[in-house]
Backbone as a ProteinNet text record, in pm:
[ID]
protein_1_A
[PRIMARY]
MFAVVTTVILYVFGFVFLYGVIRLGVRHALEDLELYRAKAQRAEELAASRDRTFLRENAFLSGS
[TERTIARY]
2996.8	3043.4	2957.5	2924.6	2841.6	2705.3	2650.3	2519.7	2525.8	2632.4	2647.8	2657.9	2737.5	2754.3	2621.5	2551.3	2422.1	2322	2319.2	2227.9	2257	2383.5	2421.1	2381.7	2407.3	2371.7	2220.3	2143.1	1997	1947	2008.9	1971.9	1994	2110.9	2143	2048.4	2026.3	1933.6	1792.3	1754.6	1622.3	1607.2	1709.9	1704.8	1701.7	1777.9	1777.7	1639.5	1579	1445	1343.4	1350.6	1259.6	1275.6	1398	1423.9	1357.5	1370.3	1309.8	1158.1	1097.1	951.6	903.6	971.3	932.4	949.8	1059.2	1084.2	977	937.2	832.3	698.9	668.6	544.5	542.1	652.4	659.3	646.4	709.3	700.2	555.5	485	345.4	259.2	289.4	213.4	234	355	381.3	313.1	308.9	238.4	88.5	31.5	-110.3	-137.4	-48.1	-63.3	-63.7	24.7	30.4	-98	-150.1	-275.4	-391.3	-401.2	-508.3	-495.3	-373.5	-352	-400.6	-370.4	-415.5	-567.7	-629.2	-775.6	-838.2	-781.7	-835.6	-822.6	-711.4	-692.4	-792.5	-814	-910.9	-1052.3	-1086.9	-1219.7	-1237.3	-1133.9	-1140.2	-1160.7	-1089.9	-1106.2	-1247.5	-1301.5	-1438.1	-1539.8	-1520.3	-1612	-1608	-1490.2	-1478.3	-1544.2	-1527.2	-1589.9	-1741.7	-1793.3	-1938.6	-1991.9	-1915.5	-1958	-1965.2	-1862.9	-1863.2	-1979.7	-2004.2	-2115.8	-2248.2	-2263.6	-2388	-2410.4	-2305.6	-2320	-2344.8	-2287.1	-2309.7	-2456	-2509.8	-2647.9	-2749.1	-2708.1	-2798.6	-2737.1	-2715.8	-2647.5	-2725.2	-2855.3	-2934.6	-2903	-2845	-2809	-2677.6	-2592.2	-2460.2	-2461.7	-2567.4	-2575.1	-2503.6	-2462.5	-2391.5	-2486.2
3513.3	3385.9	3338.4	3432.9	3400.1	3346.9	3404.4	3361.1	3218	3183.1	3048.1	2947.2	2975.9	2886.6	2871.5	2982.2	2977.9	2897.1	2913.2	2838.5	2689.3	2652.9	2511.5	2451.4	2523.6	2473.4	2455.2	2553.1	2541.8	2429.3	2412.2	2305.8	2169.6	2151.6	2024.3	1999.8	2099.8	2083.4	2056.4	2113.3	2086.3	1940.1	1882.4	1740.7	1652.3	1688.7	1611.6	1618.4	1736.5	1753.1	1672.4	1680.1	1605.6	1455.8	1408.3	1266.6	1225.5	1308.1	1278.4	1272.7	1365.5	1368	1244.5	1208.7	1089.8	964.2	956	838.9	825.9	937.1	936.7	892	942	901.9	754.5	701.1	558.7	474.7	517.9	442.2	436.3	548.8	549.8	464.7	467	384.6	236.3	196.1	56.2	14.6	105.3	75.5	58	145.4	133.8	3.9	-31.9	-155.8	-275.8	-276.9	-387.3	-393.7	-279	-274.2	-326.9	-284	-330.8	-480.4	-528.7	-671	-753.3	-706.8	-777.7	-775.2	-661.5	-652.4	-745.5	-751.4	-838	-984.3	-1021.5	-1160.1	-1195.2	-1105.3	-1128.5	-1141.4	-1056.2	-1063	-1195.6	-1242.4	-1369.5	-1485.2	-1481.6	-1586.2	-1585.1	-1465.9	-1456.4	-1508.7	-1476.3	-1523.9	-1675.9	-1733.6	-1879.6	-1943.7	-1883.6	-1935.6	-1927.6	-1816.1	-1802.6	-1904.2	-1927.3	-2026.8	-2166.4	-2203.3	-2335.2	-2348.7	-2243	-2246.4	-2258	-2182.2	-2185.7	-2325	-2383.9	-2516.7	-2624.5	-2606.9	-2702.7	-2696	-2573.5	-2555.4	-2591.7	-2580	-2606.9	-2712	-2829	-2935.4	-2976.3	-2959.2	-2998.3	-2914	-2795.4	-2709.8	-2752.1	-2819	-2853.4	-2987.1	-3061.2	-3187.2	-3300.1	-3277	-3380.3	-3449.6
-1027.6	-977.9	-859.8	-771.8	-655.5	-699.6	-803.3	-852.7	-905.8	-973.1	-1027.2	-913	-811.6	-697.2	-623.5	-600.3	-532.6	-613.2	-742.2	-828.6	-822.5	-827.2	-821.5	-686.4	-579	-445.5	-433.1	-476.2	-470	-559.8	-673	-765.3	-701.8	-638.6	-573.3	-456.3	-371.3	-259.3	-307.9	-420	-477.3	-514.4	-574.2	-609.9	-485.6	-383.8	-259.3	-195.4	-192.1	-136.1	-217.2	-348.7	-434.2	-413.7	-400.2	-373.1	-242.1	-139.8	-10.2	-17.1	-89.1	-102.5	-178.6	-285.2	-362.6	-278.4	-205.4	-119.6	-11.9	47.9	148.7	88.7	-29.7	-96.8	-130	-176.4	-210.3	-84.6	24	149.2	197.8	193.4	235.2	142.4	14.3	-80.6	-51.9	-19.9	11.9	142.5	240.8	365.1	338.4	256.2	221.2	146.1	55.9	-19.7	73.1	170.3	266.2	348.9	386.6	462.3	378.7	254.5	166.2	138.3	126.5	102	220.9	341.2	461.1	471.2	440.1	443.2	340	221.7	116.4	154.5	214.4	256.8	366.1	459.9	567.3	510	415.1	353.3	279.6	213.8	143	240.9	352.9	453.7	511.7	536.9	589.4	488.7	362	258.7	248.1	253.7	247.6	368.7	484.6	605.8	595.7	544.7	527.2	427	319.5	219.9	280.3	358	421.9	519.4	596.4	690.8	617.3	510.7	433	375.1	317.9	258.7	364	482.5	589.4	636.5	644.1	689	581.4	455.7	343.6	250.9	303.3	228.5	104.2	106.3	-10.3	-133.3	-114.6	-228.1	-293.2	-218.7	-270.5	-346.6	-335.6	-405.8	-333.7	-211.6	-134.6	-39.1
[MASK]
++++++++++++++++++++++++++++++++++++++++++++++++++++++++++++++++

């Protein structure tokens, strides 16, 4: 009987531990995703700014 109770307790704690590890991993993944999204948006803004500057300096290339 003691073995059955011990097995059930360890089984339940194992699931709780696994849930915690998965939750921690997902949280870190979402933080990384937010960081990459901000970097990508910043890179896009810089590229657009460089394009505008290039076209302003070289208006003959834009046909305007």
